[in-house]
Amino acid sequence: QVELVESGGGLAQPGGSLRLSCAASGFLFSSYTMTWHRQAPGKERELVASITKTGASTEYADSVKGRFVISRDNAKNIVYLQMNSLMPSDTAVYYCNGQYPGSIPLRIHYWGQGTQVTVSS
């Protein structure tokens, strides 16, 4: 059974940092591109960052480029999102997902609980 469990969210002040984790199980993690997404209230879910299976290549949404860093530990089946210089506009529920190249994403309709990030003074 495929499982993706996000953690690490919370309340941060503007300019602060948080590190999110996504623990994966039930699939061959090291073969999957992993992604982080977020959904703010009243907005559509958006792709924040992605990382290839080896971690050799990463991509970021323009809104987080230079502030967020995605990484992965294939030995532990975890993907991370280091979020620095946080802004109120980063407030959202954050989710991870995985996709085997050429296949459909692991999460399509049901995305689980995610982890809430709130940036406020």
PDB file of C-alpha atoms in Angstrom:
ATOM      1  CA  GLN A   1       0.000   0.000   0.000  1.00  0.00           C
ATOM      2  CA  VAL A   2       1.402   3.329  -1.096  1.00  0.00           C
ATOM      3  CA  GLU A   3       1.735   5.802   1.728  1.00  0.00           C
ATOM      4  CA  LEU A   4       3.001   9.391   1.796  1.00  0.00           C
ATOM      5  CA  VAL A   5       3.032  11.105   5.179  1.00  0.00           C
ATOM      6  CA  GLU A   6       3.939  14.762   5.449  1.00  0.00           C
ATOM      7  CA  SER A   7       5.187  16.385   8.638  1.00  0.00           C
ATOM      8  CA  GLY A   8       7.095  19.395   9.892  1.00  0.00           C
ATOM      9  CA  GLY A   9       4.572  22.134   9.312  1.00  0.00           C
ATOM     10  CA  GLY A  10       3.619  24.710  11.879  1.00  0.00           C
ATOM     11  CA  LEU A  11       3.607  28.397  12.633  1.00  0.00           C
ATOM     12  CA  ALA A  12       6.565  30.474  11.511  1.00  0.00           C
ATOM     13  CA  GLN A  13       7.292  34.165  11.527  1.00  0.00           C
ATOM     14  CA  PRO A  14       7.987  36.025   8.318  1.00  0.00           C
ATOM     15  CA  GLY A  15      11.613  35.510   7.463  1.00  0.00           C
ATOM     16  CA  GLY A  16      11.728  32.264   9.398  1.00  0.00           C
ATOM     17  CA  SER A  17      12.382  28.711   8.297  1.00  0.00           C
ATOM     18  CA  LEU A  18      10.710  25.337   8.418  1.00  0.00           C
ATOM     19  CA  ARG A  19      11.720  21.939   7.124  1.00  0.00           C
ATOM     20  CA  LEU A  20       9.023  19.637   5.843  1.00  0.00           C
ATOM     21  CA  SER A  21       9.428  15.897   5.536  1.00  0.00           C
ATOM     22  CA  CYS A  22       7.510  13.346   3.531  1.00  0.00           C
ATOM     23  CA  ALA A  23       7.962   9.727   4.524  1.00  0.00           C
ATOM     24  CA  ALA A  24       7.197   7.308   1.727  1.00  0.00           C
ATOM     25  CA  SER A  25       6.427   3.614   1.737  1.00  0.00           C
ATOM     26  CA  GLY A  26       4.805   0.972  -0.423  1.00  0.00           C
ATOM     27  CA  PHE A  27       6.661   1.740  -3.640  1.00  0.00           C
ATOM     28  CA  LEU A  28      10.216   1.848  -4.939  1.00  0.00           C
ATOM     29  CA  PHE A  29      10.975   5.357  -3.728  1.00  0.00           C
ATOM     30  CA  SER A  30      14.379   5.609  -5.386  1.00  0.00           C
ATOM     31  CA  SER A  31      12.809   5.184  -8.840  1.00  0.00           C
ATOM     32  CA  TYR A  32      10.303   8.007  -8.485  1.00  0.00           C
ATOM     33  CA  THR A  33      10.484  11.715  -9.137  1.00  0.00           C
ATOM     34  CA  MET A  34       9.168  13.376  -5.999  1.00  0.00           C
ATOM     35  CA  THR A  35       7.317  16.658  -5.784  1.00  0.00           C
ATOM     36  CA  TRP A  36       6.020  19.106  -3.232  1.00  0.00           C
ATOM     37  CA  HIS A  37       2.777  20.951  -3.786  1.00  0.00           C
ATOM     38  CA  ARG A  38       0.778  23.433  -1.758  1.00  0.00           C
ATOM     39  CA  GLN A  39      -2.765  24.677  -1.582  1.00  0.00           C
ATOM     40  CA  ALA A  40      -3.707  27.956   0.017  1.00  0.00           C
ATOM     41  CA  PRO A  41      -7.286  28.677   1.104  1.00  0.00           C
ATOM     42  CA  GLY A  42      -9.457  29.477  -1.878  1.00  0.00           C
ATOM     43  CA  LYS A  43      -6.708  28.680  -4.361  1.00  0.00           C
ATOM     44  CA  GLU A  44      -5.832  25.747  -6.553  1.00  0.00           C
ATOM     45  CA  ARG A  45      -3.088  23.356  -5.588  1.00  0.00           C
ATOM     46  CA  GLU A  46       0.226  24.362  -7.131  1.00  0.00           C
ATOM     47  CA  LEU A  47       3.511  22.601  -7.771  1.00  0.00           C
ATOM     48  CA  VAL A  48       6.254  24.017  -5.570  1.00  0.00           C
ATOM     49  CA  ALA A  49       9.292  21.868  -6.249  1.00  0.00           C
ATOM     50  CA  SER A  50      10.381  18.624  -7.831  1.00  0.00           C
ATOM     51  CA  ILE A  51      13.413  16.367  -7.575  1.00  0.00           C
ATOM     52  CA  THR A  52      14.486  13.531  -9.833  1.00  0.00           C
ATOM     53  CA  LYS A  53      15.040  10.024  -8.539  1.00  0.00           C
ATOM     54  CA  THR A  54      18.739  10.484  -7.824  1.00  0.00           C
ATOM     55  CA  GLY A  55      18.410  14.065  -6.677  1.00  0.00           C
ATOM     56  CA  ALA A  56      20.593  15.221  -9.542  1.00  0.00           C
ATOM     57  CA  SER A  57      18.007  17.655 -10.854  1.00  0.00           C
ATOM     58  CA  THR A  58      15.576  19.953  -9.066  1.00  0.00           C
ATOM     59  CA  GLU A  59      13.044  22.505 -10.230  1.00  0.00           C
ATOM     60  CA  TYR A  60      11.130  25.203  -8.394  1.00  0.00           C
ATOM     61  CA  ALA A  61       8.155  27.442  -8.866  1.00  0.00           C
ATOM     62  CA  ASP A  62       9.203  31.032  -9.463  1.00  0.00           C
ATOM     63  CA  SER A  63       7.502  32.052  -6.230  1.00  0.00           C
ATOM     64  CA  VAL A  64       9.870  29.945  -4.099  1.00  0.00           C
ATOM     65  CA  LYS A  65      13.036  29.921  -6.184  1.00  0.00           C
ATOM     66  CA  GLY A  66      16.039  30.918  -4.104  1.00  0.00           C
ATOM     67  CA  ARG A  67      14.159  30.376  -0.829  1.00  0.00           C
ATOM     68  CA  PHE A  68      13.130  26.708  -0.822  1.00  0.00           C
ATOM     69  CA  VAL A  69      15.323  23.660  -1.305  1.00  0.00           C
ATOM     70  CA  ILE A  70      14.022  20.187  -2.094  1.00  0.00           C
ATOM     71  CA  SER A  71      16.163  17.175  -1.249  1.00  0.00           C
ATOM     72  CA  ARG A  72      15.773  13.464  -0.709  1.00  0.00           C
ATOM     73  CA  ASP A  73      17.272  10.580   1.208  1.00  0.00           C
ATOM     74  CA  ASN A  74      16.748   7.396  -0.785  1.00  0.00           C
ATOM     75  CA  ALA A  75      18.108   5.272   2.040  1.00  0.00           C
ATOM     76  CA  LYS A  76      15.369   6.548   4.358  1.00  0.00           C
ATOM     77  CA  ASN A  77      12.619   7.000   1.733  1.00  0.00           C
ATOM     78  CA  ILE A  78      12.121  10.617   2.712  1.00  0.00           C
ATOM     79  CA  VAL A  79      11.842  13.779   0.664  1.00  0.00           C
ATOM     80  CA  TYR A  80      12.403  17.137   2.339  1.00  0.00           C
ATOM     81  CA  LEU A  81      11.465  20.708   1.663  1.00  0.00           C
ATOM     82  CA  GLN A  82      13.641  23.273   3.406  1.00  0.00           C
ATOM     83  CA  MET A  83      11.759  26.543   3.443  1.00  0.00           C
ATOM     84  CA  ASN A  84      13.691  29.712   4.213  1.00  0.00           C
ATOM     85  CA  SER A  85      12.796  33.403   4.179  1.00  0.00           C
ATOM     86  CA  LEU A  86       9.188  32.471   4.655  1.00  0.00           C
ATOM     87  CA  MET A  87       6.509  34.939   3.653  1.00  0.00           C
ATOM     88  CA  PRO A  88       2.822  35.127   4.566  1.00  0.00           C
ATOM     89  CA  SER A  89       2.055  34.108   0.987  1.00  0.00           C
ATOM     90  CA  ASP A  90       3.675  30.733   1.733  1.00  0.00           C
ATOM     91  CA  THR A  91       0.808  29.917   4.076  1.00  0.00           C
ATOM     92  CA  ALA A  92      -0.826  26.762   2.752  1.00  0.00           C
ATOM     93  CA  VAL A  93      -1.257  23.059   3.244  1.00  0.00           C
ATOM     94  CA  TYR A  94       1.768  21.315   1.794  1.00  0.00           C
ATOM     95  CA  TYR A  95       1.646  17.903   0.155  1.00  0.00           C
ATOM     96  CA  CYS A  96       4.148  15.573  -1.432  1.00  0.00           C
ATOM     97  CA  ASN A  97       3.602  13.316  -4.394  1.00  0.00           C
ATOM     98  CA  GLY A  98       5.557  10.890  -6.481  1.00  0.00           C
ATOM     99  CA  GLN A  99       5.609   9.944 -10.097  1.00  0.00           C
ATOM    100  CA  TYR A 100       7.366   7.163 -11.937  1.00  0.00           C
ATOM    101  CA  PRO A 101       8.662   8.567 -15.242  1.00  0.00           C
ATOM    102  CA  GLY A 102       6.053   8.052 -17.948  1.00  0.00           C
ATOM    103  CA  SER A 103       3.356   7.006 -15.491  1.00  0.00           C
ATOM    104  CA  ILE A 104       0.584   8.763 -13.607  1.00  0.00           C
ATOM    105  CA  PRO A 105       1.279  10.383 -10.227  1.00  0.00           C
ATOM    106  CA  LEU A 106       0.735   8.384  -7.053  1.00  0.00           C
ATOM    107  CA  ARG A 107      -1.812  10.907  -5.802  1.00  0.00           C
ATOM    108  CA  ILE A 108      -4.462  12.092  -8.197  1.00  0.00           C
ATOM    109  CA  HIS A 109      -7.794  12.564  -6.484  1.00  0.00           C
ATOM    110  CA  TYR A 110      -7.078  12.022  -2.797  1.00  0.00           C
ATOM    111  CA  TRP A 111      -4.118  13.911  -1.418  1.00  0.00           C
ATOM    112  CA  GLY A 112      -4.415  13.136   2.250  1.00  0.00           C
ATOM    113  CA  GLN A 113      -4.033  15.616   5.118  1.00  0.00           C
ATOM    114  CA  GLY A 114      -0.803  17.268   4.146  1.00  0.00           C
ATOM    115  CA  THR A 115       0.955  19.488   6.655  1.00  0.00           C
ATOM    116  CA  GLN A 116      -0.193  23.013   7.455  1.00  0.00           C
ATOM    117  CA  VAL A 117       2.292  25.850   7.187  1.00  0.00           C
ATOM    118  CA  THR A 118       1.232  29.211   8.556  1.00  0.00           C
ATOM    119  CA  VAL A 119       3.477  32.237   8.240  1.00  0.00           C
ATOM    120  CA  SER A 120       2.380  35.090  10.441  1.00  0.00           C
ATOM    121  CA  SER A 121       3.755  37.543  12.937  1.00  0.00           C
TER     122      SER A 121
END
